[in-house]
PDB file of C-alpha atoms in Angstrom:
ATOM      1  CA  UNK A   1      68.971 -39.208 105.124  1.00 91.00           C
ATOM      2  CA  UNK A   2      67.671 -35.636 105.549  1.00 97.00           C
ATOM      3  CA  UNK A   3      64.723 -35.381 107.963  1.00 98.00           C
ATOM      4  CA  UNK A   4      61.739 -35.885 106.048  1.00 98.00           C
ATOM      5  CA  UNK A   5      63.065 -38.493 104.400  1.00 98.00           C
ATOM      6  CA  UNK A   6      63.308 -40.321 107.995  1.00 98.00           C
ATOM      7  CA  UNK A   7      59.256 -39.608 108.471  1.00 98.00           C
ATOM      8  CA  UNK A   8      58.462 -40.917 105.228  1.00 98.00           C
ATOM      9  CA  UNK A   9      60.734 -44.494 105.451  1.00 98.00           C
ATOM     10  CA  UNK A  10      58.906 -44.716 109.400  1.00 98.00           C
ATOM     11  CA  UNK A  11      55.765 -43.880 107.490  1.00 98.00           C
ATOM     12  CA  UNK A  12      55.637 -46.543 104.778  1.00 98.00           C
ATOM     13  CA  UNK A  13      53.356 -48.747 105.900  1.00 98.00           C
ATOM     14  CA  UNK A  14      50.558 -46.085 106.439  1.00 98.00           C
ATOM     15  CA  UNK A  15      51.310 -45.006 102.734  1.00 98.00           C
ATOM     16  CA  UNK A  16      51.289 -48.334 101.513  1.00 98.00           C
ATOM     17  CA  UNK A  17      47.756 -48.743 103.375  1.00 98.00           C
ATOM     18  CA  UNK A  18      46.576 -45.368 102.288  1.00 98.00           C
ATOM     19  CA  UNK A  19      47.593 -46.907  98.130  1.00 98.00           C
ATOM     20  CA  UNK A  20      45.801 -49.797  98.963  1.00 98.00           C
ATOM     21  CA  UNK A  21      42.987 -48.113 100.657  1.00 98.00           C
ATOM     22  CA  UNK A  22      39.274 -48.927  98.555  1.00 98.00           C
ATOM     23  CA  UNK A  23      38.519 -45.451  98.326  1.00 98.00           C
ATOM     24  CA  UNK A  24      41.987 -44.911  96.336  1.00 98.00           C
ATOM     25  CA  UNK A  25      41.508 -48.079  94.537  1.00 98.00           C
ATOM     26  CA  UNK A  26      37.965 -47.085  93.399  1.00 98.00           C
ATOM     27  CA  UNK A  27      39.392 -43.982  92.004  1.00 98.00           C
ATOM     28  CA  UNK A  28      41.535 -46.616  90.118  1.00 98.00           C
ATOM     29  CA  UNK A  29      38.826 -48.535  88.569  1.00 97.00           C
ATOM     30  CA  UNK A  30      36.102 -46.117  88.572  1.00 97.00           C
ATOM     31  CA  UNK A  31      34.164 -47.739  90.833  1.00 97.00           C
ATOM     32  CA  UNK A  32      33.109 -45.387  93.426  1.00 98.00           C
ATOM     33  CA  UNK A  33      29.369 -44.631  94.602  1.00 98.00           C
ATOM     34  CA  UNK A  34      27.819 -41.424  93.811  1.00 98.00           C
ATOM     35  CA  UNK A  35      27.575 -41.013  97.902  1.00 98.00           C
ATOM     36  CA  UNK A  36      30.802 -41.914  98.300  1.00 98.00           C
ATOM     37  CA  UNK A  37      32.242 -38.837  96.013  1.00 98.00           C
ATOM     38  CA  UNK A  38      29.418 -36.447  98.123  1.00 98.00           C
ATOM     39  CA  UNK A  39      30.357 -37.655 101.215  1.00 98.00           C
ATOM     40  CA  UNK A  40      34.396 -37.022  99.889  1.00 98.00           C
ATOM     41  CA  UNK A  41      33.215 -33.888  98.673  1.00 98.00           C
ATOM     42  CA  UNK A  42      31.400 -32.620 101.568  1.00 98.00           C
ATOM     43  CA  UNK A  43      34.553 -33.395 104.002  1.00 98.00           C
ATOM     44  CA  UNK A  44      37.006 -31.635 101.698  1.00 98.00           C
ATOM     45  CA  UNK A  45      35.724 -28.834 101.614  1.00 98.00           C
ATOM     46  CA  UNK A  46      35.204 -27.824 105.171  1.00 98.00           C
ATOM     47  CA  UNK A  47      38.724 -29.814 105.832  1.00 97.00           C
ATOM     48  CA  UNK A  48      40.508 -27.436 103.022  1.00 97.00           C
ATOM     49  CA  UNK A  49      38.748 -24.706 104.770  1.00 97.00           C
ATOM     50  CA  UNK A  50      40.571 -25.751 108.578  1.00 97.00           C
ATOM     51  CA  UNK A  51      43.725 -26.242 106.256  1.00 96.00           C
ATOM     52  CA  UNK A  52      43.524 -22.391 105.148  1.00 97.00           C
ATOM     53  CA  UNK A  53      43.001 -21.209 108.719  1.00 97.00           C
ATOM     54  CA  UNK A  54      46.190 -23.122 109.870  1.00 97.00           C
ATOM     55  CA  UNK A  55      48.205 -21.669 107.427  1.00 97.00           C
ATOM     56  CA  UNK A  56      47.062 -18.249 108.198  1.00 97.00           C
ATOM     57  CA  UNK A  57      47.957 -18.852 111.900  1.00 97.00           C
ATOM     58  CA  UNK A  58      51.524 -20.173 110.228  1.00 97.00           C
ATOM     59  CA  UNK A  59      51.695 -16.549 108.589  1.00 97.00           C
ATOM     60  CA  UNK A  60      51.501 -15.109 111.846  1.00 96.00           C
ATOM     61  CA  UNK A  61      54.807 -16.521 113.383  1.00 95.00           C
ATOM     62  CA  UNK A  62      56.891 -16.273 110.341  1.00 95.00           C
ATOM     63  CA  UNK A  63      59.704 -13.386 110.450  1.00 94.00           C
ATOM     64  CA  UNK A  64      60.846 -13.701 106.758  1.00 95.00           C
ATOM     65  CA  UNK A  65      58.629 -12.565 103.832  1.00 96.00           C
ATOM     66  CA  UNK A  66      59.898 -15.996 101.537  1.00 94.00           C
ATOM     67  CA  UNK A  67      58.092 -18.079 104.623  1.00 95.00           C
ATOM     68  CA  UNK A  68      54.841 -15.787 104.507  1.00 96.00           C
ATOM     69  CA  UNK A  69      54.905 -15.775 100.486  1.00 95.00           C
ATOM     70  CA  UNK A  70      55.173 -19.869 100.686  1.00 93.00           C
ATOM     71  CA  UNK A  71      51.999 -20.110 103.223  1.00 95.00           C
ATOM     72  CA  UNK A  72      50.052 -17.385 101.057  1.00 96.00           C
ATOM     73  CA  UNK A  73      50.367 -18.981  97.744  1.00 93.00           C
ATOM     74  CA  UNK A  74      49.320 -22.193  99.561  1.00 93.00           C
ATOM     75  CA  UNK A  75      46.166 -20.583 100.036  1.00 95.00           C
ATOM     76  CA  UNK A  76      45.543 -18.655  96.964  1.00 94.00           C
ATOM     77  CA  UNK A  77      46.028 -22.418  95.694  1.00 91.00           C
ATOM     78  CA  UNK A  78      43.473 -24.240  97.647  1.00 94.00           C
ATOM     79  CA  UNK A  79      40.755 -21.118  96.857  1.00 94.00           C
ATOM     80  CA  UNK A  80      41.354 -21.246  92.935  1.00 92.00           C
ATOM     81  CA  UNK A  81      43.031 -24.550  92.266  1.00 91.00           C
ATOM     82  CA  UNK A  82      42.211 -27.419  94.914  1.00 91.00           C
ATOM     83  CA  UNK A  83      38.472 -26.870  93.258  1.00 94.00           C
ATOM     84  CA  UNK A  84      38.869 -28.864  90.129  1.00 95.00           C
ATOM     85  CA  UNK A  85      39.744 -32.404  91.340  1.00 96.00           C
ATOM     86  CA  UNK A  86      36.170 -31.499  93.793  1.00 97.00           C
ATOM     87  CA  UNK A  87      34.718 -30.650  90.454  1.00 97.00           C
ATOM     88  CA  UNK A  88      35.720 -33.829  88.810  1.00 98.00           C
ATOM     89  CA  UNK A  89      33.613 -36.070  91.766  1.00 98.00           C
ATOM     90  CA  UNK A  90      30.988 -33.511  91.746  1.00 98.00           C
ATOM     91  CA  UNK A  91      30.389 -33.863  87.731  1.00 98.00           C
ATOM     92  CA  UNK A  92      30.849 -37.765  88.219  1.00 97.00           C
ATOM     93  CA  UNK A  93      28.056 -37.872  91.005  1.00 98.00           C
ATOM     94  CA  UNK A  94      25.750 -35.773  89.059  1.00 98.00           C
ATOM     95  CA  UNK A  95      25.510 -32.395  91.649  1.00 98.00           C
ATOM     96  CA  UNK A  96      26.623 -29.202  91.628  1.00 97.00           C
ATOM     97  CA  UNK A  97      29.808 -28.233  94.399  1.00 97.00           C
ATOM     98  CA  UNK A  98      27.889 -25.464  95.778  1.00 97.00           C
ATOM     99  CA  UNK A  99      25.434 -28.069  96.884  1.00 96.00           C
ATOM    100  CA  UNK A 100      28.198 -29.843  99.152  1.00 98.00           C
ATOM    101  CA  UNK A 101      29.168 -27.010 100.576  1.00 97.00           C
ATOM    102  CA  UNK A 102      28.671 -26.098 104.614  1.00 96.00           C
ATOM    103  CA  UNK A 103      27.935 -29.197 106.080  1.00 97.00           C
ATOM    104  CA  UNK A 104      29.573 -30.292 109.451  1.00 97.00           C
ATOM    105  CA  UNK A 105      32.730 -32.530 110.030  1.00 98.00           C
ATOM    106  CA  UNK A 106      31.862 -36.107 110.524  1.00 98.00           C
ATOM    107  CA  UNK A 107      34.375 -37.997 113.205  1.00 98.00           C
ATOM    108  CA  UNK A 108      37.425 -38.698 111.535  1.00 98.00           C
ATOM    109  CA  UNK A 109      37.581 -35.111 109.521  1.00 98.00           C
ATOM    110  CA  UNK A 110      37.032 -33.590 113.074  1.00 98.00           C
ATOM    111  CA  UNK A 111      39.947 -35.442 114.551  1.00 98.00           C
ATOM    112  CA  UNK A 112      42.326 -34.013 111.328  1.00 98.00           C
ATOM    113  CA  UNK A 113      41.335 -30.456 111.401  1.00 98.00           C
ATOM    114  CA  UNK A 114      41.585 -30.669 115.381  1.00 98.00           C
ATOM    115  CA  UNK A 115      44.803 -32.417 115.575  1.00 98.00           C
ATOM    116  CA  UNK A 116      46.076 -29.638 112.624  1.00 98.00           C
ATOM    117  CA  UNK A 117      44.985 -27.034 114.701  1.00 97.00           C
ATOM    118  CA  UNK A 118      46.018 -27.850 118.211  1.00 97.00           C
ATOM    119  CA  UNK A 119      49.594 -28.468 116.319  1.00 97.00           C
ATOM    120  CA  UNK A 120      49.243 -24.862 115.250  1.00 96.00           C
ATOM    121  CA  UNK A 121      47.886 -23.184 118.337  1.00 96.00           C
ATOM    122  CA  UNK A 122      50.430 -24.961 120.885  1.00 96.00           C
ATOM    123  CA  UNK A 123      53.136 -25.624 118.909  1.00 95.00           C
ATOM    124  CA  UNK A 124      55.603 -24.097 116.851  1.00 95.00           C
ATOM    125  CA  UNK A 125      56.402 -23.368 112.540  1.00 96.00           C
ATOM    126  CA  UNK A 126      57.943 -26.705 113.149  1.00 97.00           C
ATOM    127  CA  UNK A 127      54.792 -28.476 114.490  1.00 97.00           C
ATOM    128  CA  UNK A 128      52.454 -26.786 111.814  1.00 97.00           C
ATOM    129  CA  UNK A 129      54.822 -27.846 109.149  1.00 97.00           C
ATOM    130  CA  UNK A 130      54.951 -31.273 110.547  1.00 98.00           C
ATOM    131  CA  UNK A 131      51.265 -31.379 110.609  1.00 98.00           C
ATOM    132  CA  UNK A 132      50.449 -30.266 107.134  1.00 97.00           C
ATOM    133  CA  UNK A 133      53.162 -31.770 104.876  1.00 97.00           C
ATOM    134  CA  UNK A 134      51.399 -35.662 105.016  1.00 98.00           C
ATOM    135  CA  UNK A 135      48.017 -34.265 102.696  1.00 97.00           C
ATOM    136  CA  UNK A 136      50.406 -32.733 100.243  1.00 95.00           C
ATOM    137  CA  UNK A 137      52.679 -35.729 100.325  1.00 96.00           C
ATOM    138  CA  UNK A 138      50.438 -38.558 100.353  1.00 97.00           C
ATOM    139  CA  UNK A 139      48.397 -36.596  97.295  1.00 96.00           C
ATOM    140  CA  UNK A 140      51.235 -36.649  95.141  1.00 95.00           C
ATOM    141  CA  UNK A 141      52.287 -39.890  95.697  1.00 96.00           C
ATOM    142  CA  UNK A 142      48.414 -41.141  95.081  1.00 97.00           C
ATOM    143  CA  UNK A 143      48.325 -39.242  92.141  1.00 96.00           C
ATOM    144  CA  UNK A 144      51.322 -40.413  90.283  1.00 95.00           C
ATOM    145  CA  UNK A 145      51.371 -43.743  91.165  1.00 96.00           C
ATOM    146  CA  UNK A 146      47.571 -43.735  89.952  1.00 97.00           C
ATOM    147  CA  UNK A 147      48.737 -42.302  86.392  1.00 96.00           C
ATOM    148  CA  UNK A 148      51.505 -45.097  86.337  1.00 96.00           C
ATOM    149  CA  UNK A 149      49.833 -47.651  86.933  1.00 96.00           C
ATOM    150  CA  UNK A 150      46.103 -46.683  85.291  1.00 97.00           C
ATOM    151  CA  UNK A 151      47.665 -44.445  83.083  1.00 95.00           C
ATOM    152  CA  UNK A 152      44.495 -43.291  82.144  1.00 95.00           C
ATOM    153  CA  UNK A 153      42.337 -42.054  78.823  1.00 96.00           C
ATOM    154  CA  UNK A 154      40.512 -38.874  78.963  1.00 96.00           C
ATOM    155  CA  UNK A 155      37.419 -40.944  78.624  1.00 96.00           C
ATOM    156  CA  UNK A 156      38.664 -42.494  82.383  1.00 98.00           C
ATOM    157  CA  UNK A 157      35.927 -40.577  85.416  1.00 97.00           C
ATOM    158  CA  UNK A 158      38.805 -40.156  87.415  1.00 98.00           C
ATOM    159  CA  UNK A 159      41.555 -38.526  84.756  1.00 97.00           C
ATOM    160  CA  UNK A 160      41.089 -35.207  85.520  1.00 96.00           C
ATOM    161  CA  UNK A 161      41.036 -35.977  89.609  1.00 97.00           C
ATOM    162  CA  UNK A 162      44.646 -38.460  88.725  1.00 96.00           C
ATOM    163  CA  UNK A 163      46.175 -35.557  86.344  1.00 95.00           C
ATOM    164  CA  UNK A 164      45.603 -32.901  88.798  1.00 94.00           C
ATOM    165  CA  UNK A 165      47.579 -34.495  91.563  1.00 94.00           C
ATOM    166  CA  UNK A 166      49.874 -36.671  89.914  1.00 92.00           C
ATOM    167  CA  UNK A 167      50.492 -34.466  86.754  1.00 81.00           C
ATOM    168  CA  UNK A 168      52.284 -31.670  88.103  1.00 70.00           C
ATOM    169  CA  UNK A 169      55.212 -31.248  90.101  1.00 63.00           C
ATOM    170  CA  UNK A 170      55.368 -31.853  93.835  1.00 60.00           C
ATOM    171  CA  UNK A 171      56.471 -28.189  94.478  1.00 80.00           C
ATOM    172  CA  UNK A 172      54.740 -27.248  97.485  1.00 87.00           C
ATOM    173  CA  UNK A 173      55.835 -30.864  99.326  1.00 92.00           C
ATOM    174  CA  UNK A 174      59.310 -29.756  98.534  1.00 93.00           C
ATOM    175  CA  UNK A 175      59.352 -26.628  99.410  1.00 93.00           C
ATOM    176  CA  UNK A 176      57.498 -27.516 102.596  1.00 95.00           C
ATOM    177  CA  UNK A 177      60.220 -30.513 103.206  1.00 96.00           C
ATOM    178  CA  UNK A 178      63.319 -28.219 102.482  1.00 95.00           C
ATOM    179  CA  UNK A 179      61.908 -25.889 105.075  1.00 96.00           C
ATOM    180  CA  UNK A 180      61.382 -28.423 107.710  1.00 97.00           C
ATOM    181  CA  UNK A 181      64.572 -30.004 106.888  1.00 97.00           C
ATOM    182  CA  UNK A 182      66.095 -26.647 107.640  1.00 96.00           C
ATOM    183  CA  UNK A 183      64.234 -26.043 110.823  1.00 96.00           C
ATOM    184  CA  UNK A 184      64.487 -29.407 112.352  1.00 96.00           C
ATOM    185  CA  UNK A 185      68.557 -29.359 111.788  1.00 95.00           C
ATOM    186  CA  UNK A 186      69.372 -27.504 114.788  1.00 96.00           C
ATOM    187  CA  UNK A 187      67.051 -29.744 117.048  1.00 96.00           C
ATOM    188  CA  UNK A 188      67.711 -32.303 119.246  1.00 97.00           C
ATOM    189  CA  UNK A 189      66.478 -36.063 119.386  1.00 97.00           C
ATOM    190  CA  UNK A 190      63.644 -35.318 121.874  1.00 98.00           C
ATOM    191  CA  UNK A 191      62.148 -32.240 120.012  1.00 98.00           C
ATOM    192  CA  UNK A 192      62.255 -34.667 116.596  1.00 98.00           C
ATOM    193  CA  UNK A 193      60.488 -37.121 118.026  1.00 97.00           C
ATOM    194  CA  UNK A 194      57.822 -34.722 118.770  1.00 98.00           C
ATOM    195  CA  UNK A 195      57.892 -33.614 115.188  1.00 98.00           C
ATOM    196  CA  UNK A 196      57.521 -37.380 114.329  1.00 98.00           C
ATOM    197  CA  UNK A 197      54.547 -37.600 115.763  1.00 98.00           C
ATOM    198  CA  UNK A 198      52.781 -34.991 114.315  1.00 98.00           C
ATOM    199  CA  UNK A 199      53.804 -36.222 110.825  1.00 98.00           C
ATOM    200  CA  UNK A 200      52.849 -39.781 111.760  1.00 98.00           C
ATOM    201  CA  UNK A 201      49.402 -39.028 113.583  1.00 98.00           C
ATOM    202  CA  UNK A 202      48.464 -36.943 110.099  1.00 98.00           C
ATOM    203  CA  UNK A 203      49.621 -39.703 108.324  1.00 98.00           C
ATOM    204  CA  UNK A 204      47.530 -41.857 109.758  1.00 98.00           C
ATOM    205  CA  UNK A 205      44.540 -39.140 109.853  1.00 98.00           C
ATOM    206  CA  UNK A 206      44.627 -39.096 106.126  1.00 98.00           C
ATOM    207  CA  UNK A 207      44.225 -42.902 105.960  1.00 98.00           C
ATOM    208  CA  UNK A 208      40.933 -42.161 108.568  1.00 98.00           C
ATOM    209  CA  UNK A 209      39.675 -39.575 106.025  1.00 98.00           C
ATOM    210  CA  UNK A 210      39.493 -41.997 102.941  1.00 98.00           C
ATOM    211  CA  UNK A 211      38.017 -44.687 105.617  1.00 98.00           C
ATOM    212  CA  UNK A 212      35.435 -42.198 106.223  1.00 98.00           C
ATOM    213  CA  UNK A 213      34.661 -41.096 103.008  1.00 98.00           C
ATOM    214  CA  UNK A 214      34.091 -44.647 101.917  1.00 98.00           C
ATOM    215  CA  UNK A 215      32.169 -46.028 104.540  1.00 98.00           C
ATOM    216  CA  UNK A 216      29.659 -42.649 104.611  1.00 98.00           C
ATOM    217  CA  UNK A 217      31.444 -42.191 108.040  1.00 98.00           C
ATOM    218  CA  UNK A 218      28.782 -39.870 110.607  1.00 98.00           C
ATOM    219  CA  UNK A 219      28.278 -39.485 114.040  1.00 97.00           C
ATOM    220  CA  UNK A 220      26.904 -42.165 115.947  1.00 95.00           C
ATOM    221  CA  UNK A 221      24.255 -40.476 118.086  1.00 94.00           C
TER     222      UNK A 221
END
């Protein structure tokens, strides 16, 4: 097995808990609260924001132009792309997404960006790239198993948010695999491990951030 395909066989049961999650399943059915999308909303969007910022700082240490280019469409993606699945909750909760826009991290989504960008600002391409590849991976993965097993009508509140991740090809998961494959080669066991737990701890951050979207997760005090 290449490396990433080690991380994602150790990381099966978090994916298996992140497809059984109620938040996923309510995308599912249908059945989610119009707070519940907000309060989804809300953390996306200052989360995609972090997720921008990290990939700039991944810009910085790359020496080839094909590594910038990958990082800089990812970004040009999230600005003009990564806004229609938000606009699919925002129609479904009745509000506009300029509304959800600006407000601060609750707990979990401050843990994410925090471990992301303490990855990035201490570690290496490998760390960032460790870091980053479970919201791309776990997306897909939601998305198509969602279409297969829903498989949807366009009367469905959720087909546009299942379509958009599960509908297109998981090119930026590859791309971001085949690079950390080719990074993590030369390494030895210690460094991997390392690199293991980056990939687990966002694994099981992305679990947190559907937890916190469907409980209406804030700060205590």
């Amino acid at each position: 097995m290449s490396f990433t395909e080690q991380l994602r066989r150790g990381a099966d049961p978090i994916y298996e808990a992140i497809f059984a999650h109620p938040f996923v399943r309510g995308i599912a059915d249908g059945s989610l609260s119009k707070q519940q999308l907000i309060h989804y909303v809300k953390q996306d969007f200052e989360y995609l924001n972090a997720y921008m910022r990290i990939y700039g700082i991944a810009i910085s240490r790359c020496e080839k132009r094909e590594h910038i280019e990958l990082f800089n469409e990812q970004i040009s993606f999230i600005l003009n792309s990564e806004i229609h699945p938000h606009q699919n909750f925002c129609d479904r909760a009745g509000v506009t997404y300029e509304e959800l826009q600006g407000y601060p991290l609750a707990p979990s989504a401050h843990h994410y960006t925090r471990h992301m960008l303490n990855a990035a600002y201490e570690g290496t391409l490998e760390d960032i790239l460790a870091a980053l590849l479970p919201c791309p991976w776990t997306y897909t993965e939601i998305g198509r198993r969602l279409l297969d097993e829903v498989n949807p009508s366009p009367d469905h509140p959720f087909y546009d948010w299942m379509h958009f991740y599960g509908g297109k090809e998981a090119g930026v998961t590859e791309k971001m695999r085949t690079l950390l494959d080719e990074w993590a080669e030369p390494l030895g066991e210690a460094r991997k491990r390392k690199l293991k737990e980056q990939f687990d701890a966002s694994c099981r951050l992305e679990y947190m951030f559907w937890e916190m979207a469907y409980r209406l997760e804030e700060w205590p005090v």
